Every structure is written in C-alpha cells, then in structure tokens.
C-alpha cells in the first residue's frame, strides 16, 4: 500500500476494497484498489476512498485560480495566435497550448492580428478556459506583449508609447498591444 502523497503509477496497489473504495484515478480489480493513472495518492479518510490526483488536474486547478500566465507566441494564422504557455503567474510549468483570438486582444478594431503581436513575442495574458488549448485574453491594460524582438534585426525592442516598440539597435518602430510589465520605455 502506498503512503499519502506518494507518487504512483498505473497498476500500483493502493489498498484493498475492505479498507477503501476506488475514487478518482483508481479502480478495483479482484478485491484490490489500484491506480489507473500517474499521480499522487490521496486517501479520503472520511469517505474511505483511494484517489490519485494527476499533475494535469492540479495544473488545471492552478489555472482556474491564476490571475495571469506568460506565453510565447509560436504561430499566427489569420485571426488566431498559438501560444506556448510556459508560466502560471511566477511558476514555470511544462508548456501547454494556448490560443489567442484577435477578438481577445483589444477593444479597438484590428485589421490584422499582426498589429498587436508577432511570432516570438512573450505575452502576459489571462486564461479564459481551463482545458487545452487554453483560450487567452490580453484586453486588460496590464496585459499584452512584455518582450519583443525586432522583426528586421532581431534585437530587443523597448516601449516607445502604449502601442509602439522601438528597436534599440536599428531604430525600427513596430506596432504591438504592449503590456506594462517588462518592456522598458525608450529613452533618447
């Protein structure tokens, strides 16, 4: 029998049916309660159930409580951007898939998603859904692009104003939906 909080794998013995009934992430086989997934053992002593809490479920619980996430834009198609979510608030995670629709970027009308974000940008966004792919929004003032590289020379860009970034190397100016967290104000 596994101890409370111990990591378990599919098929591991969690107990016998006389002690615990199978709960979430477990099943009964020939009077034995076994794990059906990878996760941590949780014995519900009140209801006498053996549960296995998978990391994916705990991540979804964390996402529900999250005020924001950080992600890297990896693909843009017409009116949707694919984002690899790499951090929930300040905690790094195994990347999960996110989607940012053009309607969730700004309250202003955009002709193209490229007016607000580009591939390679790091964004601060708020999750709207909690199962992959995670729907995201950057409409709030403090959300948006927090790090960008120049599309001409690849150097870091700094904040020029609320909608523009300027390359520190070549002087190129590009339009973005700028968040107010990391990108610095440009100083002449």
PDB file of N, CA, C and O in Angstrom, residues 26-99:
ATOM      1  N   UNK A  26      -8.550   5.762  -9.771  1.00  0.00           N
ATOM      2  CA  UNK A  26      -8.279   4.401  -9.282  1.00  0.00           C
ATOM      3  C   UNK A  26      -9.418   3.474  -9.687  1.00  0.00           C
ATOM      4  O   UNK A  26     -10.488   3.918 -10.091  1.00  0.00           O
ATOM      5  N   UNK A  27      -9.161   2.156  -9.573  1.00  0.00           N
ATOM      6  CA  UNK A  27     -10.155   1.148  -9.938  1.00  0.00           C
ATOM      7  C   UNK A  27      -9.980  -0.071  -9.039  1.00  0.00           C
ATOM      8  O   UNK A  27      -8.955  -0.223  -8.365  1.00  0.00           O
ATOM      9  N   UNK A  28     -10.987  -0.934  -9.041  1.00  0.00           N
ATOM     10  CA  UNK A  28     -10.940  -2.160  -8.242  1.00  0.00           C
ATOM     11  C   UNK A  28     -10.738  -3.350  -9.161  1.00  0.00           C
ATOM     12  O   UNK A  28     -11.342  -3.452 -10.221  1.00  0.00           O
ATOM     13  N   UNK A  29      -9.840  -4.262  -8.751  1.00  0.00           N
ATOM     14  CA  UNK A  29      -9.580  -5.479  -9.509  1.00  0.00           C
ATOM     15  C   UNK A  29      -9.312  -6.607  -8.510  1.00  0.00           C
ATOM     16  O   UNK A  29      -8.344  -6.537  -7.740  1.00  0.00           O
ATOM     17  N   UNK A  30     -10.168  -7.613  -8.513  1.00  0.00           N
ATOM     18  CA  UNK A  30     -10.019  -8.786  -7.624  1.00  0.00           C
ATOM     19  C   UNK A  30      -9.862  -8.395  -6.159  1.00  0.00           C
ATOM     20  O   UNK A  30      -9.021  -8.943  -5.438  1.00  0.00           O
ATOM     21  N   UNK A  31     -10.625  -7.411  -5.708  1.00  0.00           N
ATOM     22  CA  UNK A  31     -10.591  -7.001  -4.302  1.00  0.00           C
ATOM     23  C   UNK A  31      -9.489  -6.018  -3.962  1.00  0.00           C
ATOM     24  O   UNK A  31      -9.387  -5.560  -2.826  1.00  0.00           O
ATOM     25  N   UNK A  32      -8.654  -5.664  -4.941  1.00  0.00           N
ATOM     26  CA  UNK A  32      -7.577  -4.691  -4.728  1.00  0.00           C
ATOM     27  C   UNK A  32      -7.922  -3.376  -5.412  1.00  0.00           C
ATOM     28  O   UNK A  32      -8.452  -3.359  -6.517  1.00  0.00           O
ATOM     29  N   UNK A  33      -7.596  -2.272  -4.756  1.00  0.00           N
ATOM     30  CA  UNK A  33      -7.777  -0.955  -5.351  1.00  0.00           C
ATOM     31  C   UNK A  33      -6.430  -0.549  -5.946  1.00  0.00           C
ATOM     32  O   UNK A  33      -5.414  -0.547  -5.255  1.00  0.00           O
ATOM     33  N   UNK A  34      -6.433  -0.235  -7.253  1.00  0.00           N
ATOM     34  CA  UNK A  34      -5.194   0.076  -7.976  1.00  0.00           C
ATOM     35  C   UNK A  34      -5.293   1.441  -8.660  1.00  0.00           C
ATOM     36  O   UNK A  34      -6.376   1.918  -8.973  1.00  0.00           O
ATOM     37  N   UNK A  35      -4.139   2.018  -8.912  1.00  0.00           N
ATOM     38  CA  UNK A  35      -4.059   3.302  -9.602  1.00  0.00           C
ATOM     39  C   UNK A  35      -4.324   3.114 -11.096  1.00  0.00           C
ATOM     40  O   UNK A  35      -3.853   2.152 -11.697  1.00  0.00           O
ATOM     41  N   UNK A  36      -5.066   4.040 -11.693  1.00  0.00           N
ATOM     42  CA  UNK A  36      -5.304   3.977 -13.140  1.00  0.00           C
ATOM     43  C   UNK A  36      -4.509   5.047 -13.888  1.00  0.00           C
ATOM     44  O   UNK A  36      -4.569   5.127 -15.100  1.00  0.00           O
ATOM     45  N   UNK A  37      -3.752   5.863 -13.156  1.00  0.00           N
ATOM     46  CA  UNK A  37      -3.018   6.962 -13.769  1.00  0.00           C
ATOM     47  C   UNK A  37      -1.767   7.297 -12.965  1.00  0.00           C
ATOM     48  O   UNK A  37      -1.600   6.819 -11.845  1.00  0.00           O
ATOM     49  N   UNK A  38      -0.924   8.125 -13.521  1.00  0.00           N
ATOM     50  CA  UNK A  38       0.238   8.635 -12.786  1.00  0.00           C
ATOM     51  C   UNK A  38      -0.229   9.812 -11.952  1.00  0.00           C
ATOM     52  O   UNK A  38      -0.996  10.651 -12.413  1.00  0.00           O
ATOM     53  N   UNK A  39       0.217   9.876 -10.719  1.00  0.00           N
ATOM     54  CA  UNK A  39      -0.154  10.993  -9.863  1.00  0.00           C
ATOM     55  C   UNK A  39       0.243  10.746  -8.428  1.00  0.00           C
ATOM     56  O   UNK A  39       1.033   9.854  -8.129  1.00  0.00           O
ATOM     57  N   UNK A  40      -0.321  11.531  -7.534  1.00  0.00           N
ATOM     58  CA  UNK A  40      -0.062  11.389  -6.105  1.00  0.00           C
ATOM     59  C   UNK A  40      -1.268  10.762  -5.425  1.00  0.00           C
ATOM     60  O   UNK A  40      -2.416  11.110  -5.710  1.00  0.00           O
ATOM     61  N   UNK A  41      -0.993   9.859  -4.491  1.00  0.00           N
ATOM     62  CA  UNK A  41      -2.048   9.158  -3.752  1.00  0.00           C
ATOM     63  C   UNK A  41      -2.675  10.112  -2.743  1.00  0.00           C
ATOM     64  O   UNK A  41      -1.978  10.829  -2.026  1.00  0.00           O
ATOM     65  N   UNK A  42      -4.010  10.103  -2.718  1.00  0.00           N
ATOM     66  CA  UNK A  42      -4.741  10.855  -1.707  1.00  0.00           C
ATOM     67  C   UNK A  42      -5.830   9.949  -1.133  1.00  0.00           C
ATOM     68  O   UNK A  42      -6.731   9.536  -1.844  1.00  0.00           O
ATOM     69  N   UNK A  43      -5.691   9.611   0.137  1.00  0.00           N
ATOM     70  CA  UNK A  43      -6.682   8.767   0.805  1.00  0.00           C
ATOM     71  C   UNK A  43      -7.691   9.665   1.497  1.00  0.00           C
ATOM     72  O   UNK A  43      -7.347  10.434   2.388  1.00  0.00           O
ATOM     73  N   UNK A  44      -8.952   9.586   1.061  1.00  0.00           N
ATOM     74  CA  UNK A  44     -10.050  10.336   1.667  1.00  0.00           C
ATOM     75  C   UNK A  44     -10.548   9.507   2.848  1.00  0.00           C
ATOM     76  O   UNK A  44     -11.279   8.536   2.684  1.00  0.00           O
ATOM     77  N   UNK A  45     -10.121   9.890   4.041  1.00  0.00           N
ATOM     78  CA  UNK A  45     -10.433   9.101   5.246  1.00  0.00           C
ATOM     79  C   UNK A  45     -11.898   9.226   5.658  1.00  0.00           C
ATOM     80  O   UNK A  45     -12.428   8.333   6.306  1.00  0.00           O
ATOM     81  N   UNK A  46     -12.560  10.290   5.292  1.00  0.00           N
ATOM     82  CA  UNK A  46     -13.970  10.470   5.655  1.00  0.00           C
ATOM     83  C   UNK A  46     -14.853   9.566   4.810  1.00  0.00           C
ATOM     84  O   UNK A  46     -15.700   8.842   5.331  1.00  0.00           O
ATOM     85  N   UNK A  47     -14.659   9.587   3.487  1.00  0.00           N
ATOM     86  CA  UNK A  47     -15.469   8.783   2.579  1.00  0.00           C
ATOM     87  C   UNK A  47     -14.850   7.421   2.274  1.00  0.00           C
ATOM     88  O   UNK A  47     -15.420   6.642   1.521  1.00  0.00           O
ATOM     89  N   UNK A  48     -13.657   7.169   2.842  1.00  0.00           N
ATOM     90  CA  UNK A  48     -12.950   5.889   2.674  1.00  0.00           C
ATOM     91  C   UNK A  48     -12.736   5.570   1.193  1.00  0.00           C
ATOM     92  O   UNK A  48     -13.095   4.510   0.706  1.00  0.00           O
ATOM     93  N   UNK A  49     -12.148   6.534   0.484  1.00  0.00           N
ATOM     94  CA  UNK A  49     -11.877   6.359  -0.949  1.00  0.00           C
ATOM     95  C   UNK A  49     -10.392   6.575  -1.230  1.00  0.00           C
ATOM     96  O   UNK A  49      -9.762   7.440  -0.635  1.00  0.00           O
ATOM     97  N   UNK A  50      -9.850   5.786  -2.154  1.00  0.00           N
ATOM     98  CA  UNK A  50      -8.475   5.962  -2.640  1.00  0.00           C
ATOM     99  C   UNK A  50      -8.527   6.780  -3.922  1.00  0.00           C
ATOM    100  O   UNK A  50      -9.190   6.386  -4.872  1.00  0.00           O
ATOM    101  N   UNK A  51      -7.831   7.893  -3.944  1.00  0.00           N
ATOM    102  CA  UNK A  51      -7.797   8.764  -5.118  1.00  0.00           C
ATOM    103  C   UNK A  51      -6.368   8.941  -5.590  1.00  0.00           C
ATOM    104  O   UNK A  51      -5.439   8.903  -4.792  1.00  0.00           O
ATOM    105  N   UNK A  52      -6.213   9.160  -6.892  1.00  0.00           N
ATOM    106  CA  UNK A  52      -4.920   9.511  -7.458  1.00  0.00           C
ATOM    107  C   UNK A  52      -5.118  10.850  -8.156  1.00  0.00           C
ATOM    108  O   UNK A  52      -5.897  10.963  -9.098  1.00  0.00           O
ATOM    109  N   UNK A  53      -4.414  11.864  -7.655  1.00  0.00           N
ATOM    110  CA  UNK A  53      -4.528  13.205  -8.217  1.00  0.00           C
ATOM    111  C   UNK A  53      -3.411  13.386  -9.238  1.00  0.00           C
ATOM    112  O   UNK A  53      -2.235  13.380  -8.892  1.00  0.00           O
ATOM    113  N   UNK A  54      -3.803  13.511 -10.500  1.00  0.00           N
ATOM    114  CA  UNK A  54      -2.805  13.626 -11.565  1.00  0.00           C
ATOM    115  C   UNK A  54      -2.286  15.052 -11.650  1.00  0.00           C
ATOM    116  O   UNK A  54      -3.008  16.001 -11.340  1.00  0.00           O
ATOM    117  N   UNK A  55      -1.024  15.223 -12.077  1.00  0.00           N
ATOM    118  CA  UNK A  55      -0.453  16.570 -12.196  1.00  0.00           C
ATOM    119  C   UNK A  55      -1.249  17.455 -13.137  1.00  0.00           C
ATOM    120  O   UNK A  55      -1.362  18.637 -12.927  1.00  0.00           O
ATOM    121  N   UNK A  56      -1.811  16.894 -14.214  1.00  0.00           N
ATOM    122  CA  UNK A  56      -2.584  17.674 -15.179  1.00  0.00           C
ATOM    123  C   UNK A  56      -3.802  18.301 -14.499  1.00  0.00           C
ATOM    124  O   UNK A  56      -4.122  19.453 -14.723  1.00  0.00           O
ATOM    125  N   UNK A  57      -4.488  17.526 -13.640  1.00  0.00           N
ATOM    126  CA  UNK A  57      -5.647  18.073 -12.936  1.00  0.00           C
ATOM    127  C   UNK A  57      -5.228  19.189 -11.995  1.00  0.00           C
ATOM    128  O   UNK A  57      -5.886  20.207 -11.903  1.00  0.00           O
ATOM    129  N   UNK A  58      -4.094  19.003 -11.283  1.00  0.00           N
ATOM    130  CA  UNK A  58      -3.661  20.042 -10.362  1.00  0.00           C
ATOM    131  C   UNK A  58      -3.249  21.299 -11.121  1.00  0.00           C
ATOM    132  O   UNK A  58      -3.438  22.404 -10.636  1.00  0.00           O
ATOM    133  N   UNK A  59      -2.706  21.145 -12.352  1.00  0.00           N
ATOM    134  CA  UNK A  59      -2.378  22.293 -13.172  1.00  0.00           C
ATOM    135  C   UNK A  59      -3.652  23.046 -13.555  1.00  0.00           C
ATOM    136  O   UNK A  59      -3.692  24.269 -13.534  1.00  0.00           O
ATOM    137  N   UNK A  60      -4.707  22.319 -13.898  1.00  0.00           N
ATOM    138  CA  UNK A  60      -5.966  22.967 -14.269  1.00  0.00           C
ATOM    139  C   UNK A  60      -6.565  23.717 -13.078  1.00  0.00           C
ATOM    140  O   UNK A  60      -7.134  24.789 -13.240  1.00  0.00           O
ATOM    141  N   UNK A  61      -6.412  23.155 -11.868  1.00  0.00           N
ATOM    142  CA  UNK A  61      -6.874  23.849 -10.662  1.00  0.00           C
ATOM    143  C   UNK A  61      -6.064  25.129 -10.486  1.00  0.00           C
ATOM    144  O   UNK A  61      -6.611  26.192 -10.180  1.00  0.00           O
ATOM    145  N   UNK A  62      -4.748  25.056 -10.705  1.00  0.00           N
ATOM    146  CA  UNK A  62      -3.879  26.228 -10.607  1.00  0.00           C
ATOM    147  C   UNK A  62      -4.280  27.279 -11.635  1.00  0.00           C
ATOM    148  O   UNK A  62      -4.330  28.466 -11.325  1.00  0.00           O
ATOM    149  N   UNK A  63      -4.605  26.848 -12.862  1.00  0.00           N
ATOM    150  CA  UNK A  63      -5.031  27.785 -13.901  1.00  0.00           C
ATOM    151  C   UNK A  63      -6.321  28.503 -13.524  1.00  0.00           C
ATOM    152  O   UNK A  63      -6.477  29.687 -13.803  1.00  0.00           O
ATOM    153  N   UNK A  64      -7.254  27.785 -12.911  1.00  0.00           N
ATOM    154  CA  UNK A  64      -8.527  28.408 -12.507  1.00  0.00           C
ATOM    155  C   UNK A  64      -8.301  29.562 -11.533  1.00  0.00           C
ATOM    156  O   UNK A  64      -9.023  30.541 -11.542  1.00  0.00           O
ATOM    157  N   UNK A  65      -7.296  29.432 -10.689  1.00  0.00           N
ATOM    158  CA  UNK A  65      -7.022  30.450  -9.675  1.00  0.00           C
ATOM    159  C   UNK A  65      -6.084  31.540 -10.187  1.00  0.00           C
ATOM    160  O   UNK A  65      -5.928  32.564  -9.542  1.00  0.00           O
ATOM    161  N   UNK A  66      -5.456  31.306 -11.346  1.00  0.00           N
ATOM    162  CA  UNK A  66      -4.425  32.219 -11.854  1.00  0.00           C
ATOM    163  C   UNK A  66      -5.007  33.545 -12.326  1.00  0.00           C
ATOM    164  O   UNK A  66      -6.044  33.576 -12.982  1.00  0.00           O
ATOM    165  N   UNK A  67      -4.313  34.620 -11.996  1.00  0.00           N
ATOM    166  CA  UNK A  67      -4.686  35.945 -12.490  1.00  0.00           C
ATOM    167  C   UNK A  67      -4.098  36.178 -13.875  1.00  0.00           C
ATOM    168  O   UNK A  67      -4.644  36.917 -14.665  1.00  0.00           O
ATOM    169  N   UNK A  68      -2.949  35.544 -14.153  1.00  0.00           N
ATOM    170  CA  UNK A  68      -2.309  35.704 -15.450  1.00  0.00           C
ATOM    171  C   UNK A  68      -1.352  34.541 -15.717  1.00  0.00           C
ATOM    172  O   UNK A  68      -0.981  33.799 -14.812  1.00  0.00           O
ATOM    173  N   UNK A  69      -0.959  34.413 -16.994  1.00  0.00           N
ATOM    174  CA  UNK A  69       0.032  33.428 -17.428  1.00  0.00           C
ATOM    175  C   UNK A  69       0.998  34.128 -18.376  1.00  0.00           C
ATOM    176  O   UNK A  69       0.686  35.199 -18.909  1.00  0.00           O
ATOM    177  N   UNK A  70       2.163  33.530 -18.560  1.00  0.00           N
ATOM    178  CA  UNK A  70       3.118  34.016 -19.542  1.00  0.00           C
ATOM    179  C   UNK A  70       3.219  32.994 -20.658  1.00  0.00           C
ATOM    180  O   UNK A  70       3.203  31.785 -20.406  1.00  0.00           O
ATOM    181  N   UNK A  71       3.323  33.476 -21.892  1.00  0.00           N
ATOM    182  CA  UNK A  71       3.430  32.573 -23.018  1.00  0.00           C
ATOM    183  C   UNK A  71       4.256  33.156 -24.144  1.00  0.00           C
ATOM    184  O   UNK A  71       4.486  34.366 -24.215  1.00  0.00           O
ATOM    185  N   UNK A  72       4.703  32.258 -25.027  1.00  0.00           N
ATOM    186  CA  UNK A  72       5.488  32.647 -26.187  1.00  0.00           C
ATOM    187  C   UNK A  72       4.658  32.378 -27.434  1.00  0.00           C
ATOM    188  O   UNK A  72       4.183  31.257 -27.630  1.00  0.00           O
ATOM    189  N   UNK A  73       4.457  33.403 -28.247  1.00  0.00           N
ATOM    190  CA  UNK A  73       3.694  33.260 -29.488  1.00  0.00           C
ATOM    191  C   UNK A  73       4.538  32.439 -30.460  1.00  0.00           C
ATOM    192  O   UNK A  73       5.664  32.810 -30.773  1.00  0.00           O
ATOM    193  N   UNK A  74       4.005  31.283 -30.917  1.00  0.00           N
ATOM    194  CA  UNK A  74       4.800  30.427 -31.798  1.00  0.00           C
ATOM    195  C   UNK A  74       4.242  30.301 -33.209  1.00  0.00           C
ATOM    196  O   UNK A  74       4.925  29.798 -34.088  1.00  0.00           O
ATOM    197  N   UNK A  75       2.996  30.736 -33.431  1.00  0.00           N
ATOM    198  CA  UNK A  75       2.393  30.635 -34.760  1.00  0.00           C
ATOM    199  C   UNK A  75       1.226  31.611 -34.843  1.00  0.00           C
ATOM    200  O   UNK A  75       0.448  31.736 -33.898  1.00  0.00           O
ATOM    201  N   UNK A  76       1.107  32.280 -35.986  1.00  0.00           N
ATOM    202  CA  UNK A  76      -0.020  33.185 -36.211  1.00  0.00           C
ATOM    203  C   UNK A  76      -0.680  32.787 -37.517  1.00  0.00           C
ATOM    204  O   UNK A  76      -0.018  32.652 -38.544  1.00  0.00           O
ATOM    205  N   UNK A  77      -2.011  32.574 -37.449  1.00  0.00           N
ATOM    206  CA  UNK A  77      -2.806  32.254 -38.638  1.00  0.00           C
ATOM    207  C   UNK A  77      -4.011  33.182 -38.661  1.00  0.00           C
ATOM    208  O   UNK A  77      -4.802  33.173 -37.726  1.00  0.00           O
ATOM    209  N   UNK A  78      -4.140  33.962 -39.690  1.00  0.00           N
ATOM    210  CA  UNK A  78      -5.254  34.884 -39.916  1.00  0.00           C
ATOM    211  C   UNK A  78      -5.681  35.629 -38.657  1.00  0.00           C
ATOM    212  O   UNK A  78      -5.194  36.704 -38.390  1.00  0.00           O
ATOM    213  N   UNK A  79      -6.611  35.069 -37.860  1.00  0.00           N
ATOM    214  CA  UNK A  79      -7.121  35.786 -36.697  1.00  0.00           C
ATOM    215  C   UNK A  79      -6.871  35.071 -35.377  1.00  0.00           C
ATOM    216  O   UNK A  79      -7.466  35.401 -34.360  1.00  0.00           O
ATOM    217  N   UNK A  80      -5.950  34.099 -35.361  1.00  0.00           N
ATOM    218  CA  UNK A  80      -5.641  33.347 -34.145  1.00  0.00           C
ATOM    219  C   UNK A  80      -4.131  33.171 -34.011  1.00  0.00           C
ATOM    220  O   UNK A  80      -3.441  32.914 -34.992  1.00  0.00           O
ATOM    221  N   UNK A  81      -3.644  33.304 -32.780  1.00  0.00           N
ATOM    222  CA  UNK A  81      -2.230  33.042 -32.496  1.00  0.00           C
ATOM    223  C   UNK A  81      -2.130  31.842 -31.570  1.00  0.00           C
ATOM    224  O   UNK A  81      -2.889  31.741 -30.600  1.00  0.00           O
ATOM    225  N   UNK A  82      -1.208  30.929 -31.884  1.00  0.00           N
ATOM    226  CA  UNK A  82      -0.905  29.813 -30.985  1.00  0.00           C
ATOM    227  C   UNK A  82       0.157  30.293 -30.012  1.00  0.00           C
ATOM    228  O   UNK A  82       1.137  30.915 -30.406  1.00  0.00           O
ATOM    229  N   UNK A  83      -0.048  29.966 -28.737  1.00  0.00           N
ATOM    230  CA  UNK A  83       0.851  30.417 -27.681  1.00  0.00           C
ATOM    231  C   UNK A  83       1.269  29.216 -26.842  1.00  0.00           C
ATOM    232  O   UNK A  83       0.420  28.413 -26.447  1.00  0.00           O
ATOM    233  N   UNK A  84       2.569  29.086 -26.586  1.00  0.00           N
ATOM    234  CA  UNK A  84       3.051  28.092 -25.631  1.00  0.00           C
ATOM    235  C   UNK A  84       3.057  28.746 -24.265  1.00  0.00           C
ATOM    236  O   UNK A  84       3.868  29.654 -24.009  1.00  0.00           O
ATOM    237  N   UNK A  85       2.148  28.320 -23.386  1.00  0.00           N
ATOM    238  CA  UNK A  85       2.083  28.861 -22.030  1.00  0.00           C
ATOM    239  C   UNK A  85       3.200  28.195 -21.234  1.00  0.00           C
ATOM    240  O   UNK A  85       3.231  26.971 -21.106  1.00  0.00           O
ATOM    241  N   UNK A  86       4.133  28.996 -20.711  1.00  0.00           N
ATOM    242  CA  UNK A  86       5.306  28.462 -20.030  1.00  0.00           C
ATOM    243  C   UNK A  86       5.339  28.784 -18.536  1.00  0.00           C
ATOM    244  O   UNK A  86       6.171  28.250 -17.810  1.00  0.00           O
ATOM    245  N   UNK A  87       4.428  29.642 -18.084  1.00  0.00           N
ATOM    246  CA  UNK A  87       4.429  30.023 -16.675  1.00  0.00           C
ATOM    247  C   UNK A  87       3.016  30.408 -16.242  1.00  0.00           C
ATOM    248  O   UNK A  87       2.313  31.111 -16.962  1.00  0.00           O
ATOM    249  N   UNK A  88       2.623  29.923 -15.071  1.00  0.00           N
ATOM    250  CA  UNK A  88       1.376  30.338 -14.438  1.00  0.00           C
ATOM    251  C   UNK A  88       1.782  31.267 -13.311  1.00  0.00           C
ATOM    252  O   UNK A  88       2.430  30.837 -12.353  1.00  0.00           O
ATOM    253  N   UNK A  89       1.444  32.547 -13.475  1.00  0.00           N
ATOM    254  CA  UNK A  89       1.934  33.616 -12.617  1.00  0.00           C
ATOM    255  C   UNK A  89       3.456  33.509 -12.582  1.00  0.00           C
ATOM    256  O   UNK A  89       4.073  33.593 -13.628  1.00  0.00           O
ATOM    257  N   UNK A  90       4.087  33.286 -11.454  1.00  0.00           N
ATOM    258  CA  UNK A  90       5.557  33.250 -11.413  1.00  0.00           C
ATOM    259  C   UNK A  90       6.116  31.826 -11.368  1.00  0.00           C
ATOM    260  O   UNK A  90       7.304  31.635 -11.128  1.00  0.00           O
ATOM    261  N   UNK A  91       5.279  30.809 -11.607  1.00  0.00           N
ATOM    262  CA  UNK A  91       5.719  29.412 -11.513  1.00  0.00           C
ATOM    263  C   UNK A  91       5.827  28.806 -12.910  1.00  0.00           C
ATOM    264  O   UNK A  91       4.846  28.725 -13.639  1.00  0.00           O
ATOM    265  N   UNK A  92       7.052  28.375 -13.273  1.00  0.00           N
ATOM    266  CA  UNK A  92       7.254  27.757 -14.581  1.00  0.00           C
ATOM    267  C   UNK A  92       6.613  26.381 -14.628  1.00  0.00           C
ATOM    268  O   UNK A  92       6.607  25.656 -13.636  1.00  0.00           O
ATOM    269  N   UNK A  93       6.067  26.030 -15.801  1.00  0.00           N
ATOM    270  CA  UNK A  93       5.387  24.756 -15.997  1.00  0.00           C
ATOM    271  C   UNK A  93       5.872  24.127 -17.305  1.00  0.00           C
ATOM    272  O   UNK A  93       6.510  24.795 -18.117  1.00  0.00           O
ATOM    273  N   UNK A  94       5.556  22.852 -17.492  1.00  0.00           N
ATOM    274  CA  UNK A  94       5.764  22.227 -18.787  1.00  0.00           C
ATOM    275  C   UNK A  94       4.831  22.940 -19.754  1.00  0.00           C
ATOM    276  O   UNK A  94       3.648  23.103 -19.455  1.00  0.00           O
ATOM    277  N   UNK A  95       5.328  23.414 -20.892  1.00  0.00           N
ATOM    278  CA  UNK A  95       4.482  24.208 -21.795  1.00  0.00           C
ATOM    279  C   UNK A  95       3.168  23.509 -22.170  1.00  0.00           C
ATOM    280  O   UNK A  95       3.148  22.312 -22.430  1.00  0.00           O
ATOM    281  N   UNK A  96       2.090  24.290 -22.141  1.00  0.00           N
ATOM    282  CA  UNK A  96       0.796  23.814 -22.608  1.00  0.00           C
ATOM    283  C   UNK A  96       0.293  24.773 -23.678  1.00  0.00           C
ATOM    284  O   UNK A  96       0.685  25.937 -23.721  1.00  0.00           O
ATOM    285  N   UNK A  97      -0.578  24.274 -24.519  1.00  0.00           N
ATOM    286  CA  UNK A  97      -1.054  25.023 -25.673  1.00  0.00           C
ATOM    287  C   UNK A  97      -2.116  26.050 -25.296  1.00  0.00           C
ATOM    288  O   UNK A  97      -3.044  25.751 -24.550  1.00  0.00           O
ATOM    289  N   UNK A  98      -1.971  27.247 -25.852  1.00  0.00           N
ATOM    290  CA  UNK A  98      -2.951  28.300 -25.662  1.00  0.00           C
ATOM    291  C   UNK A  98      -3.305  28.933 -26.994  1.00  0.00           C
ATOM    292  O   UNK A  98      -2.540  28.855 -27.951  1.00  0.00           O
ATOM    293  N   UNK A  99      -4.487  29.543 -27.056  1.00  0.00           N
ATOM    294  CA  UNK A  99      -4.945  30.229 -28.264  1.00  0.00           C
ATOM    295  C   UNK A  99      -5.360  31.646 -27.906  1.00  0.00           C
ATOM    296  O   UNK A  99      -6.070  31.862 -26.926  1.00  0.00           O
TER     297      UNK A  99
END
